[in-house]
Amino acid sequence: METASDVAHPPVFDPRVPRHVAIIMDGNGRWAKQRGRPRTAGHREGVKSVRAVVEESVRRGVETLTLFAFSSENWRRPRTEVNILMELFMTALRSEARRLNENGVCLRVIGERGAFPEKLQQRIAEAEALTADNTRLNLQVAANYGGRWDIVQAVRQLALDVQAGWLDPSQIDERRLADRLSFPDLPEPDLFIRTGGEQRLSNFVLWQSAYSELYFSDVLWPDFDAAAYGQALDDYARRQRRFGLTGDQVEQTVPALVDSCVG
Ligand code: FPP
């Protein structure tokens, strides 16, 4: 609830720090292959990078971090790899949930979780409940997630509202659709990172990344440490975001916005 002191002192955001970072963690398989190890060894090693990026996000003041852990398309991978990824999520949830909680991190899983084994769904719900009140960092893990799936499920909800007579089709606009997507309460990603050298979006946060700054790194995910992540954040700090305005307009508007926040 908004209090009088919130109104007197609205939060001031440092425009050089992305409030929300979304990451496609790519390159685990190649990392393992380079070492003559099974692909799953790359996924296991990738958990260390998840820890490093979470810690660095807290240190740098990022508010929300969204990690693409398992796409709607990843079910097509060899069965053994899918099973090991499920096992890894189970183990990570068990071993990390307490630590995340101690560090003030709020964990949320986005995606169609109904397709996961019952036990995994239960563990996800427990970890979410444990960390629900934390405010230092929102950590969203996208699992069985796809950007198109997200848009379709949002449209389906709107269609049901129309069918029920609660909503007229003429009332459907960007805001109403965005409100039905996976994280309507959080800012859209400011910075979208993909590791592993490929330069594509692969059906991740499609709607919400309309204005995201894109950053592609050749570093394979298991090697993406705090320093590599720091480079991405530093690169973001040097960019000018225009949101359709001219550079001159932005230079006049942003200081005015910061002044109005502070003042
Ligand atoms: C993509 O690399 C990576 C994945 C599909 C899985 C990512 C999972 C983790 C990092 C494990 C733990 C995550 C959490 C949140 C506990 P790839 O296999 O496509 O690599 P490749 O392109 O080199 O084959």
Short mmCIF file of C-alpha atoms and ligand atoms in Angstrom, two decimals:
data_model
loop_
_atom_site.label_atom_id
_atom_site.label_comp_id
_atom_site.label_asym_id
_atom_site.label_seq_id
_atom_site.Cartn_x
_atom_site.Cartn_y
_atom_site.Cartn_z
CA MET A 1 0.00 0.00 0.00
CA GLU A 2 1.26 3.50 -0.80
CA THR A 3 2.11 5.50 2.29
CA ALA A 4 2.46 9.25 2.73
CA SER A 5 6.26 8.92 2.84
CA ASP A 6 6.25 7.03 -0.50
CA VAL A 7 4.42 9.95 -2.07
CA ALA A 8 6.84 12.48 -0.59
CA HIS A 9 9.89 10.44 -1.69
CA PRO A 10 9.11 8.41 -4.81
CA PRO A 11 11.84 5.90 -5.71
CA VAL A 12 14.69 7.36 -7.75
CA PHE A 13 16.06 5.04 -10.41
CA ASP A 14 19.57 5.34 -11.71
CA PRO A 15 19.02 5.19 -15.48
CA ARG A 16 22.45 3.57 -15.87
CA VAL A 17 21.34 0.46 -13.97
CA PRO A 18 18.80 -1.76 -15.74
CA ARG A 19 15.84 -2.39 -13.47
CA HIS A 20 15.13 -5.67 -15.25
CA VAL A 21 17.63 -7.95 -16.99
CA ALA A 22 16.47 -10.97 -19.02
CA ILE A 23 19.02 -13.62 -20.04
CA ILE A 24 19.09 -16.49 -22.51
CA MET A 25 21.69 -18.78 -20.94
CA ASP A 26 23.09 -20.41 -24.08
CA GLY A 27 26.20 -22.49 -24.71
CA ASN A 28 26.12 -25.19 -22.04
CA GLY A 29 26.23 -28.02 -24.59
CA ARG A 30 29.16 -26.53 -26.53
CA TRP A 31 31.07 -25.83 -23.31
CA ALA A 32 30.79 -29.52 -22.41
CA LYS A 33 31.61 -30.72 -25.93
CA GLN A 34 34.81 -28.64 -25.99
CA ARG A 35 35.89 -30.61 -22.93
CA GLY A 36 34.84 -34.03 -24.27
CA ARG A 37 32.11 -34.25 -21.62
CA PRO A 38 28.37 -34.99 -21.95
CA ARG A 39 26.11 -31.97 -22.64
CA THR A 40 24.57 -32.36 -19.21
CA ALA A 41 27.94 -31.51 -17.61
CA GLY A 42 27.53 -28.06 -19.19
CA HIS A 43 24.11 -27.63 -17.60
CA ARG A 44 25.50 -28.61 -14.19
CA GLU A 45 28.34 -26.12 -14.58
CA GLY A 46 25.79 -23.52 -15.71
CA VAL A 47 24.25 -23.49 -12.24
CA LYS A 48 27.44 -21.77 -10.99
CA SER A 49 26.91 -18.95 -13.49
CA VAL A 50 23.31 -18.61 -12.30
CA ARG A 51 24.65 -18.05 -8.77
CA ALA A 52 27.24 -15.54 -9.96
CA VAL A 53 24.72 -13.53 -11.97
CA VAL A 54 22.17 -13.51 -9.14
CA GLU A 55 24.81 -12.25 -6.66
CA GLU A 56 26.09 -9.59 -9.05
CA SER A 57 22.52 -8.43 -9.76
CA VAL A 58 21.97 -7.87 -6.04
CA ARG A 59 25.32 -6.07 -5.74
CA ARG A 60 24.59 -3.76 -8.70
CA GLY A 61 21.02 -2.95 -7.66
CA VAL A 62 19.19 -4.74 -10.49
CA GLU A 63 15.59 -5.25 -9.30
CA THR A 64 14.49 -8.13 -11.49
CA LEU A 65 16.42 -10.90 -13.23
CA THR A 66 14.64 -13.29 -15.59
CA LEU A 67 16.51 -16.41 -16.71
CA PHE A 68 15.43 -18.66 -19.58
CA ALA A 69 15.99 -22.12 -18.11
CA PHE A 70 13.75 -24.32 -20.26
CA SER A 71 11.83 -23.32 -23.35
CA SER A 72 8.55 -24.78 -24.60
CA GLU A 73 10.69 -26.25 -27.42
CA ASN A 74 13.29 -27.90 -25.13
CA TRP A 75 11.02 -30.97 -24.62
CA ARG A 76 12.23 -32.04 -28.08
CA ARG A 77 15.77 -32.66 -26.75
CA PRO A 78 16.97 -36.23 -26.05
CA ARG A 79 15.01 -37.76 -23.20
CA THR A 80 18.10 -38.21 -21.00
CA GLU A 81 18.96 -34.51 -21.33
CA VAL A 82 15.39 -33.45 -20.45
CA ASN A 83 15.42 -35.79 -17.43
CA ILE A 84 18.72 -34.42 -16.20
CA LEU A 85 17.51 -30.84 -16.59
CA MET A 86 14.42 -31.70 -14.50
CA GLU A 87 16.68 -33.30 -11.87
CA LEU A 88 18.89 -30.24 -11.89
CA PHE A 89 15.94 -27.91 -11.30
CA MET A 90 14.80 -30.15 -8.42
CA THR A 91 18.25 -30.17 -6.82
CA ALA A 92 18.82 -26.46 -7.38
CA LEU A 93 15.44 -25.62 -5.84
CA ARG A 94 16.28 -27.75 -2.82
CA SER A 95 19.80 -26.44 -2.34
CA GLU A 96 19.28 -22.79 -3.34
CA ALA A 97 15.84 -21.85 -2.01
CA ARG A 98 17.07 -21.32 1.55
CA ARG A 99 20.10 -19.35 0.40
CA LEU A 100 17.98 -17.18 -1.90
CA ASN A 101 15.65 -16.51 1.01
CA GLU A 102 18.52 -15.56 3.33
CA ASN A 103 19.72 -13.10 0.70
CA GLY A 104 16.35 -11.43 0.29
CA VAL A 105 15.64 -12.85 -3.17
CA CYS A 106 12.05 -13.46 -4.24
CA LEU A 107 11.84 -16.46 -6.59
CA ARG A 108 9.10 -16.87 -9.14
CA VAL A 109 8.74 -19.41 -11.94
CA ILE A 110 7.04 -18.26 -15.14
CA GLY A 111 5.77 -20.62 -17.85
CA GLU A 112 3.37 -23.52 -18.16
CA ARG A 113 4.34 -25.41 -15.04
CA GLY A 114 1.46 -27.89 -15.29
CA ALA A 115 3.59 -29.94 -17.73
CA PHE A 116 6.28 -30.59 -15.10
CA PRO A 117 6.36 -33.66 -12.84
CA GLU A 118 4.06 -33.22 -9.83
CA LYS A 119 6.99 -33.26 -7.40
CA LEU A 120 8.78 -30.47 -9.26
CA GLN A 121 5.61 -28.36 -9.29
CA GLN A 122 5.31 -28.87 -5.56
CA ARG A 123 8.91 -27.87 -4.95
CA ILE A 124 8.47 -24.75 -7.10
CA ALA A 125 5.39 -23.75 -5.09
CA GLU A 126 7.28 -24.28 -1.80
CA ALA A 127 10.27 -22.18 -2.93
CA GLU A 128 7.95 -19.42 -4.16
CA ALA A 129 6.03 -19.39 -0.88
CA LEU A 130 9.25 -19.33 1.17
CA THR A 131 10.66 -16.32 -0.67
CA ALA A 132 7.41 -14.48 -1.51
CA ASP A 133 7.94 -11.51 0.82
CA ASN A 134 11.53 -10.76 -0.22
CA THR A 135 12.25 -7.49 -2.00
CA ARG A 136 16.00 -7.28 -2.70
CA LEU A 137 15.81 -9.01 -6.09
CA ASN A 138 13.00 -10.64 -8.06
CA LEU A 139 14.44 -13.76 -9.65
CA GLN A 140 12.18 -15.15 -12.35
CA VAL A 141 13.03 -18.53 -13.81
CA ALA A 142 11.31 -19.11 -17.14
CA ALA A 143 10.55 -22.81 -17.41
CA ASN A 144 8.43 -24.42 -20.12
CA TYR A 145 8.07 -20.84 -21.24
CA GLY A 146 7.70 -19.35 -24.68
CA GLY A 147 7.00 -15.73 -25.62
CA ARG A 148 4.29 -16.78 -28.07
CA TRP A 149 2.72 -19.07 -25.47
CA ASP A 150 2.58 -16.11 -23.11
CA ILE A 151 0.80 -13.91 -25.66
CA VAL A 152 -1.65 -16.69 -26.57
CA GLN A 153 -2.57 -17.41 -22.94
CA ALA A 154 -3.13 -13.67 -22.38
CA VAL A 155 -5.38 -13.42 -25.47
CA ARG A 156 -7.32 -16.48 -24.29
CA GLN A 157 -8.01 -14.79 -20.95
CA LEU A 158 -9.27 -11.66 -22.73
CA ALA A 159 -11.47 -13.80 -25.01
CA LEU A 160 -13.01 -15.44 -21.93
CA ASP A 161 -13.73 -12.01 -20.44
CA VAL A 162 -15.44 -10.97 -23.70
CA GLN A 163 -17.42 -14.21 -23.74
CA ALA A 164 -18.53 -13.60 -20.17
CA GLY A 165 -19.66 -10.08 -21.07
CA TRP A 166 -17.15 -8.35 -18.75
CA LEU A 167 -15.16 -6.81 -21.57
CA ASP A 168 -16.06 -5.25 -24.91
CA PRO A 169 -13.61 -6.04 -27.77
CA SER A 170 -13.21 -2.28 -28.33
CA GLN A 171 -11.69 -2.03 -24.83
CA ILE A 172 -8.81 -4.35 -25.70
CA ASP A 173 -5.62 -2.34 -25.92
CA GLU A 174 -1.90 -2.87 -25.26
CA ARG A 175 -2.27 -2.21 -21.52
CA ARG A 176 -5.09 -4.75 -21.10
CA LEU A 177 -3.16 -7.41 -23.01
CA ALA A 178 0.08 -6.71 -21.13
CA ASP A 179 -1.83 -7.05 -17.85
CA ARG A 180 -2.55 -10.70 -18.69
CA LEU A 181 1.05 -11.63 -19.53
CA SER A 182 3.31 -13.48 -17.11
CA PHE A 183 4.69 -10.59 -15.06
CA PRO A 184 2.40 -7.56 -15.35
CA ASP A 185 3.52 -6.26 -11.96
CA LEU A 186 7.21 -5.94 -12.92
CA PRO A 187 8.97 -3.53 -15.29
CA GLU A 188 9.68 -4.79 -18.80
CA PRO A 189 13.26 -5.99 -19.40
CA ASP A 190 15.60 -3.03 -19.95
CA LEU A 191 18.47 -5.28 -20.94
CA PHE A 192 18.17 -8.56 -22.86
CA ILE A 193 21.34 -10.66 -22.84
CA ARG A 194 22.10 -13.79 -24.82
CA THR A 195 25.31 -15.69 -24.21
CA GLY A 196 26.89 -18.36 -26.43
CA GLY A 197 27.43 -16.37 -29.63
CA GLU A 198 24.03 -16.72 -31.33
CA GLN A 199 22.14 -13.52 -32.13
CA ARG A 200 18.44 -14.32 -31.93
CA LEU A 201 15.56 -13.99 -29.45
CA SER A 202 14.42 -17.64 -29.55
CA ASN A 203 10.86 -16.94 -28.42
CA PHE A 204 11.86 -15.38 -25.08
CA VAL A 205 9.84 -12.48 -23.52
CA LEU A 206 8.71 -11.32 -26.98
CA TRP A 207 6.08 -8.75 -26.07
CA GLN A 208 7.94 -7.35 -23.08
CA SER A 209 11.25 -6.93 -24.91
CA ALA A 210 9.84 -4.49 -27.48
CA TYR A 211 12.14 -1.73 -26.15
CA SER A 212 14.87 -3.82 -24.50
CA GLU A 213 18.50 -3.11 -25.21
CA LEU A 214 20.03 -6.23 -26.75
CA TYR A 215 23.45 -7.54 -25.73
CA PHE A 216 25.01 -10.60 -27.34
CA SER A 217 28.06 -12.22 -25.78
CA ASP A 218 30.27 -14.89 -27.32
CA VAL A 219 31.01 -16.28 -23.86
CA LEU A 220 29.45 -19.71 -23.28
CA TRP A 221 27.04 -19.70 -20.33
CA PRO A 222 29.19 -21.80 -17.93
CA ASP A 223 32.01 -19.24 -18.41
CA PHE A 224 29.69 -16.24 -17.99
CA ASP A 225 30.90 -15.05 -14.60
CA ALA A 226 30.36 -11.87 -12.58
CA ALA A 227 33.00 -10.04 -14.66
CA ALA A 228 31.37 -10.99 -17.99
CA TYR A 229 27.96 -9.97 -16.64
CA GLY A 230 29.47 -6.75 -15.29
CA GLN A 231 30.69 -5.92 -18.81
CA ALA A 232 27.13 -6.27 -20.11
CA LEU A 233 25.84 -3.97 -17.36
CA ASP A 234 28.61 -1.44 -18.06
CA ASP A 235 27.77 -1.54 -21.77
CA TYR A 236 24.12 -0.83 -20.92
CA ALA A 237 25.15 2.13 -18.73
CA ARG A 238 26.72 3.78 -21.81
CA ARG A 239 23.65 3.44 -24.04
CA GLN A 240 21.05 6.08 -24.74
CA ARG A 241 17.51 4.69 -24.79
CA ARG A 242 15.19 6.66 -27.02
CA PHE A 243 11.77 4.94 -26.98
CA GLY A 244 10.95 6.51 -30.34
CA LEU A 245 12.16 10.02 -29.38
CA THR A 246 15.11 11.85 -30.91
CA GLY A 247 18.45 11.93 -29.10
CA ASP A 248 17.96 15.67 -28.34
CA GLN A 249 14.50 15.05 -26.90
CA VAL A 250 15.87 12.32 -24.64
CA GLU A 251 18.65 14.59 -23.41
CA GLN A 252 16.04 17.19 -22.40
CA THR A 253 13.47 14.71 -21.02
CA VAL A 254 15.57 12.36 -18.89
CA PRO A 255 17.15 15.02 -16.63
CA ALA A 256 13.65 16.56 -16.24
CA LEU A 257 12.24 13.18 -15.22
CA VAL A 258 15.05 12.58 -12.73
CA ASP A 259 14.49 16.12 -11.31
CA SER A 260 10.77 15.50 -10.94
CA CYS A 261 11.49 12.20 -9.12
CA VAL A 262 13.98 13.80 -6.76
CA GLY A 263 12.06 16.99 -6.29
C1 FPP B 1 21.06 -23.71 -23.24
O1 FPP B 1 22.33 -24.23 -23.59
C2 FPP B 1 20.75 -24.00 -21.83
C3 FPP B 1 19.64 -24.66 -21.39
C4 FPP B 1 18.59 -25.15 -22.29
C5 FPP B 1 19.45 -24.95 -19.97
C6 FPP B 1 19.87 -23.92 -18.98
C7 FPP B 1 19.89 -24.51 -17.65
C8 FPP B 1 20.79 -24.23 -16.68
C9 FPP B 1 21.84 -23.21 -16.78
C10 FPP B 1 20.71 -25.04 -15.46
C11 FPP B 1 20.23 -24.47 -14.22
C12 FPP B 1 19.26 -23.38 -14.21
C13 FPP B 1 18.59 -23.01 -13.10
C14 FPP B 1 17.77 -21.77 -13.14
C15 FPP B 1 18.67 -23.75 -11.82
P1 FPP B 1 22.39 -25.30 -24.77
O2 FPP B 1 22.23 -26.64 -24.17
O3 FPP B 1 21.40 -24.97 -25.82
O4 FPP B 1 23.86 -25.10 -25.29
P2 FPP B 1 24.38 -25.31 -26.79
O5 FPP B 1 23.75 -24.23 -27.63
O6 FPP B 1 25.86 -25.11 -26.65
O7 FPP B 1 24.02 -26.69 -27.22
#
